[in-house]
Short mmCIF file of C-alpha atoms in Angstrom, two decimals:
data_model
loop_
_atom_site.label_atom_id
_atom_site.label_comp_id
_atom_site.label_asym_id
_atom_site.label_seq_id
_atom_site.Cartn_x
_atom_site.Cartn_y
_atom_site.Cartn_z
CA UNK Q 71 19.57 8.02 -87.93
CA UNK Q 72 22.45 10.25 -86.46
CA UNK Q 73 23.72 11.36 -83.22
CA UNK Q 74 22.43 14.47 -83.45
CA UNK Q 75 18.91 13.21 -84.43
CA UNK Q 76 19.10 11.12 -81.56
CA UNK Q 77 19.79 13.76 -79.21
CA UNK Q 78 16.49 15.85 -80.41
CA UNK Q 79 13.98 13.00 -80.02
CA UNK Q 80 14.87 12.46 -76.65
CA UNK Q 81 13.43 15.37 -75.83
CA UNK Q 82 10.56 15.04 -77.78
CA UNK Q 83 7.12 16.31 -76.52
CA UNK Q 84 4.47 14.37 -76.37
CA UNK Q 85 1.74 16.26 -76.97
CA UNK Q 86 -1.51 14.77 -78.43
CA UNK Q 87 0.28 12.49 -80.37
CA UNK Q 88 -1.94 9.39 -78.98
CA UNK Q 89 -1.64 6.09 -78.45
CA UNK Q 90 -1.22 5.19 -81.94
CA UNK Q 91 1.64 7.88 -82.33
CA UNK Q 92 3.66 6.40 -79.60
CA UNK Q 93 3.28 2.66 -80.94
CA UNK Q 94 4.94 3.89 -84.14
CA UNK Q 95 7.38 6.34 -82.37
CA UNK Q 96 8.80 3.49 -80.11
CA UNK Q 97 8.84 0.54 -82.63
CA UNK Q 98 11.29 3.36 -84.60
CA UNK Q 99 13.36 3.19 -81.51
CA UNK Q 100 13.39 -0.06 -81.17
CA UNK Q 101 14.58 -0.86 -84.41
CA UNK Q 102 17.37 1.00 -83.52
CA UNK Q 103 18.58 -0.91 -80.65
CA UNK Q 104 20.08 -3.18 -82.72
CA UNK Q 105 21.96 -1.44 -84.71
CA UNK Q 106 23.15 0.19 -81.71
CA UNK Q 107 23.85 -2.91 -80.07
CA UNK Q 108 26.80 -3.42 -81.39
CA UNK Q 109 29.07 -1.43 -79.40
CA UNK Q 110 28.66 -2.57 -75.68
CA UNK Q 111 30.83 -1.59 -72.08
CA UNK Q 112 32.46 -4.18 -70.19
CA UNK Q 113 29.56 -4.24 -68.12
CA UNK Q 114 27.43 -6.25 -70.90
CA UNK Q 115 24.74 -3.42 -70.90
CA UNK Q 116 24.54 -2.33 -74.71
CA UNK Q 117 21.91 -0.92 -77.08
CA UNK Q 118 19.26 1.75 -76.69
CA UNK Q 119 16.48 1.96 -74.23
CA UNK Q 120 12.89 3.45 -74.05
CA UNK Q 121 11.44 5.25 -71.29
CA UNK Q 122 8.35 6.54 -70.87
CA UNK Q 123 8.24 8.92 -68.33
CA UNK Q 124 5.98 11.73 -67.13
CA UNK Q 125 6.39 15.04 -68.89
CA UNK Q 126 7.10 16.81 -65.43
CA UNK Q 127 10.23 14.35 -65.59
CA UNK Q 128 11.73 16.13 -68.81
CA UNK Q 129 14.77 17.68 -67.34
CA UNK Q 130 15.80 15.37 -64.40
CA UNK Q 131 15.68 12.21 -66.57
CA UNK Q 132 16.99 14.17 -69.39
CA UNK Q 133 20.09 14.56 -66.92
CA UNK Q 134 20.81 10.99 -65.40
CA UNK Q 135 19.84 9.59 -69.69
CA UNK Q 136 22.99 11.36 -70.41
CA UNK Q 137 25.02 10.43 -67.13
CA UNK Q 138 23.65 6.89 -67.64
CA UNK Q 139 24.74 6.50 -71.41
CA UNK Q 140 28.70 8.07 -69.70
CA UNK Q 141 28.21 5.25 -67.17
CA UNK Q 142 27.28 2.73 -69.74
CA UNK Q 143 29.06 3.29 -73.27
CA UNK Q 144 27.45 1.13 -76.09
CA UNK Q 145 23.59 2.55 -75.03
CA UNK Q 146 21.44 5.09 -75.73
CA UNK Q 147 18.53 6.26 -74.01
CA UNK Q 148 15.67 7.86 -75.76
CA UNK Q 149 12.75 9.20 -74.33
CA UNK Q 150 8.85 10.04 -74.47
CA UNK Q 151 7.24 12.77 -72.58
CA UNK Q 152 4.37 13.48 -72.23
CA UNK Q 153 1.40 13.07 -70.44
CA UNK Q 154 1.23 10.08 -68.52
CA UNK Q 155 -2.55 9.12 -69.58
CA UNK Q 156 -1.47 8.78 -73.10
CA UNK Q 157 2.14 6.93 -72.67
CA UNK Q 158 -0.02 3.98 -70.73
CA UNK Q 159 -2.45 3.86 -73.16
CA UNK Q 160 0.67 3.59 -75.79
CA UNK Q 161 2.33 1.09 -73.56
CA UNK Q 162 -1.45 -0.65 -73.19
CA UNK Q 163 -1.52 -0.57 -76.91
CA UNK Q 164 1.87 -2.45 -77.96
CA UNK Q 165 4.69 0.52 -77.60
CA UNK Q 166 7.69 -1.48 -76.80
CA UNK Q 167 9.01 0.39 -74.36
CA UNK Q 168 11.69 -0.83 -71.64
CA UNK Q 169 10.41 1.62 -68.84
CA UNK Q 170 6.96 3.62 -67.58
CA UNK Q 171 7.85 6.54 -64.96
CA UNK Q 172 4.49 7.78 -64.20
CA UNK Q 173 3.26 10.88 -62.29
CA UNK Q 174 0.63 8.86 -60.09
CA UNK Q 175 0.17 5.33 -59.00
CA UNK Q 176 -3.76 5.93 -60.60
CA UNK Q 177 -1.99 6.24 -64.15
CA UNK Q 178 0.68 3.61 -63.08
CA UNK Q 179 -3.22 0.83 -62.26
CA UNK Q 180 -3.76 0.96 -66.31
CA UNK Q 181 -0.60 -0.46 -67.17
CA UNK Q 182 -0.41 -3.13 -64.48
CA UNK Q 183 -4.04 -3.90 -64.58
CA UNK Q 184 -2.80 -4.69 -68.37
CA UNK Q 185 -0.62 -6.98 -67.20
CA UNK Q 186 1.93 -4.76 -68.74
CA UNK Q 187 4.51 -4.08 -65.74
CA UNK Q 188 7.19 -6.67 -65.08
CA UNK Q 189 6.88 -6.96 -61.23
CA UNK Q 190 6.06 -4.03 -58.54
CA UNK Q 191 5.97 -0.61 -59.66
CA UNK Q 192 8.13 1.44 -56.84
CA UNK Q 193 7.37 5.09 -56.16
CA UNK Q 194 10.75 7.02 -56.57
CA UNK Q 195 9.94 10.69 -56.16
CA UNK Q 196 7.13 13.21 -54.56
CA UNK Q 197 5.57 16.10 -56.00
CA UNK Q 198 3.55 18.90 -54.84
CA UNK Q 199 1.78 21.80 -57.29
CA UNK Q 200 2.49 25.76 -57.56
CA UNK Q 201 0.76 28.36 -59.16
CA UNK Q 202 3.04 29.81 -61.97
CA UNK Q 203 2.33 33.28 -62.84
CA UNK Q 204 3.65 36.02 -65.14
CA UNK Q 205 7.23 37.37 -64.33
CA UNK Q 206 7.35 39.11 -61.16
CA UNK Q 207 3.51 38.42 -60.33
CA UNK Q 208 2.11 41.58 -61.92
CA UNK Q 209 -1.61 39.88 -60.92
CA UNK Q 210 -0.34 39.55 -57.34
CA UNK Q 211 -1.56 36.22 -56.72
CA UNK Q 212 -1.10 34.81 -53.25
CA UNK Q 213 -3.60 31.69 -53.24
CA UNK Q 214 -5.33 29.48 -55.02
CA UNK Q 215 -8.82 31.65 -54.55
CA UNK Q 216 -7.13 34.40 -56.38
CA UNK Q 217 -7.09 32.07 -59.35
CA UNK Q 218 -10.89 32.38 -59.15
CA UNK Q 219 -10.87 36.32 -60.00
CA UNK Q 220 -12.72 36.63 -62.98
CA UNK Q 221 -10.51 39.17 -64.84
CA UNK Q 222 -7.59 36.55 -64.71
CA UNK Q 223 -7.03 33.96 -67.77
CA UNK Q 224 -6.32 30.44 -65.49
CA UNK Q 225 -5.29 27.51 -67.68
CA UNK Q 226 -5.15 23.80 -65.88
CA UNK Q 227 -3.58 20.98 -67.01
CA UNK Q 228 -6.82 17.96 -68.70
CA UNK Q 229 -8.45 16.34 -65.88
CA UNK Q 230 -7.41 13.06 -67.10
CA UNK Q 231 -2.89 13.79 -66.24
CA UNK Q 232 -2.14 13.78 -62.97
CA UNK Q 233 -0.88 17.58 -62.66
CA UNK Q 234 -5.32 18.03 -62.80
CA UNK Q 235 -6.03 15.13 -61.02
CA UNK Q 236 -3.73 16.95 -58.37
CA UNK Q 237 -5.52 20.28 -59.01
CA UNK Q 238 -9.42 19.39 -58.99
CA UNK Q 239 -8.55 17.95 -55.67
CA UNK Q 240 -6.34 20.59 -54.57
CA UNK Q 241 -9.38 23.20 -55.80
CA UNK Q 242 -12.30 20.58 -53.48
CA UNK Q 243 -9.92 21.02 -50.28
CA UNK Q 244 -10.25 24.93 -50.61
CA UNK Q 245 -13.58 24.35 -51.69
CA UNK Q 246 -13.20 26.71 -54.34
CA UNK Q 247 -14.64 26.16 -58.32
CA UNK Q 248 -12.23 27.24 -60.97
CA UNK Q 249 -13.31 27.81 -64.42
CA UNK Q 250 -9.96 27.97 -66.69
CA UNK Q 251 -9.58 29.22 -69.90
CA UNK Q 252 -8.63 25.61 -71.40
CA UNK Q 253 -7.71 22.44 -70.08
CA UNK Q 254 -4.00 21.32 -70.87
CA UNK Q 255 -3.14 18.09 -72.04
CA UNK Q 256 0.25 17.85 -69.89
CA UNK Q 257 1.42 19.87 -67.28
CA UNK Q 258 4.26 21.78 -69.82
CA UNK Q 259 1.72 22.58 -71.87
CA UNK Q 260 0.30 24.06 -69.61
CA UNK Q 261 2.88 26.30 -68.44
CA UNK Q 262 4.20 27.18 -71.71
CA UNK Q 263 1.02 29.31 -71.40
CA UNK Q 264 2.23 31.37 -69.16
CA UNK Q 265 5.62 31.61 -70.38
CA UNK Q 266 4.97 32.69 -73.88
CA UNK Q 267 2.04 35.31 -72.03
CA UNK Q 268 -0.99 33.52 -73.33
CA UNK Q 269 -2.29 33.04 -69.78
CA UNK Q 270 -1.75 34.64 -66.45
CA UNK Q 271 -1.43 31.82 -64.54
CA UNK Q 272 -1.65 27.73 -64.34
CA UNK Q 273 -1.45 25.30 -61.43
CA UNK Q 274 1.65 23.00 -62.46
CA UNK Q 275 4.22 20.65 -60.87
CA UNK Q 276 6.74 23.27 -58.50
CA UNK Q 277 9.33 21.57 -60.16
CA UNK Q 278 8.32 22.42 -63.83
CA UNK Q 279 8.21 26.47 -61.83
CA UNK Q 280 12.09 25.93 -60.87
CA UNK Q 281 13.00 24.44 -64.70
CA UNK Q 282 10.92 27.63 -66.00
CA UNK Q 283 14.02 30.37 -63.88
CA UNK Q 284 13.09 33.77 -64.60
CA UNK Q 285 10.40 32.65 -67.24
CA UNK Q 286 7.90 32.43 -64.65
CA UNK Q 287 6.92 33.62 -61.11
CA UNK Q 288 6.01 30.88 -58.39
CA UNK Q 289 3.45 30.90 -55.38
CA UNK Q 290 3.26 28.30 -52.95
CA UNK Q 291 -0.31 27.76 -51.51
CA UNK Q 292 -0.96 25.44 -48.62
CA UNK Q 293 -4.17 22.72 -50.29
CA UNK Q 294 -1.06 21.80 -52.96
CA UNK Q 295 0.02 19.70 -49.46
CA UNK Q 296 -3.50 17.75 -50.02
CA UNK Q 297 -2.31 16.72 -53.33
CA UNK Q 298 1.10 15.02 -53.32
CA UNK Q 299 1.77 13.01 -56.23
CA UNK Q 300 3.40 10.17 -56.15
CA UNK Q 301 5.96 9.22 -59.08
CA UNK Q 302 5.82 5.32 -59.64
CA UNK Q 303 8.59 3.55 -61.75
CA UNK Q 304 8.69 0.25 -63.20
CA UNK Q 305 10.53 -2.53 -65.87
CA UNK Q 306 8.32 -3.25 -68.47
CA UNK Q 307 6.92 -7.11 -69.24
CA UNK Q 308 7.72 -6.77 -73.03
CA UNK Q 309 10.86 -4.74 -72.87
CA UNK Q 310 12.58 -4.99 -75.71
CA UNK Q 311 15.90 -4.35 -73.59
CA UNK Q 312 14.89 -5.20 -69.72
CA UNK Q 313 19.29 -5.36 -68.24
CA UNK Q 314 19.53 -2.25 -69.53
CA UNK Q 315 15.69 -0.90 -68.68
CA UNK Q 316 16.50 -2.40 -65.55
CA UNK Q 317 19.80 -0.76 -64.92
CA UNK Q 318 18.59 2.65 -65.48
CA UNK Q 319 15.55 2.04 -62.72
CA UNK Q 320 18.38 1.26 -60.75
CA UNK Q 321 20.00 5.16 -61.35
CA UNK Q 322 17.13 6.67 -60.95
CA UNK Q 323 16.68 5.09 -57.41
CA UNK Q 324 19.92 5.68 -56.26
CA UNK Q 325 21.57 7.96 -54.65
CA UNK Q 326 23.36 9.79 -57.24
CA UNK Q 327 19.78 9.25 -59.28
CA UNK Q 328 17.65 11.44 -56.36
CA UNK Q 329 19.99 13.64 -55.37
CA UNK Q 330 19.61 14.76 -59.29
CA UNK Q 331 15.75 14.78 -58.49
CA UNK Q 332 15.92 16.37 -54.98
CA UNK Q 333 18.32 19.40 -56.85
CA UNK Q 334 15.07 19.47 -59.32
CA UNK Q 335 12.40 20.30 -56.71
CA UNK Q 336 11.14 16.74 -55.95
CA UNK Q 337 11.20 15.63 -52.51
CA UNK Q 338 11.75 11.39 -51.40
CA UNK Q 339 8.72 9.19 -51.19
#
């Protein structure tokens, strides 16, 4: 596989592929590790590191992956981005991943309960929800309650993934009931419905609203404070490239890593 193809795979969105596909994809990535390990840097780190990360981390982790490769010549960071529950299912089904970064402690617990984590996961950032509307907010959405109007087409993340669970928590805190036009498999899928103008609004993370730029407008709402998600990260017990995986985690948790994540809209845990 050439460098260009690897770059494409780095930003791959795992959209409903499920645990079996994750296992197959990561097995392929694992086979690349040996081929890439021949040219290690002066720090002794080399080869491919497979990072399974929540979809909401796509932009910031991609930037950190590029920074990691610059710091450690001879390494390559390959990401599988997707819904945290699907990623956890892939890991517990045997995908040879090195690092898992989840959008909630609940989905991380599926991995620790399966004894698949090496040590105790550590929270490295927090995220909160925001409403994404069409550019310019033509429907004048100003609150979570405004989404309950029958004339708006609203999408939510599926309840099984962290952004969907957080949205339900916020709706409960507001005493509201919302029947969405659809439940999406991860936060990027929900956001894209608005970007493509297939929905009027979506409840997503504020980091995703920020990453979308002028493709959407963001509306904050107070109930989001009741549904803040901690993001834990861990090295995996059967990591094929544990040393490089641990080094990547250290970059994420370093001052430089936190600067990238804060710029993306995350906050410190």
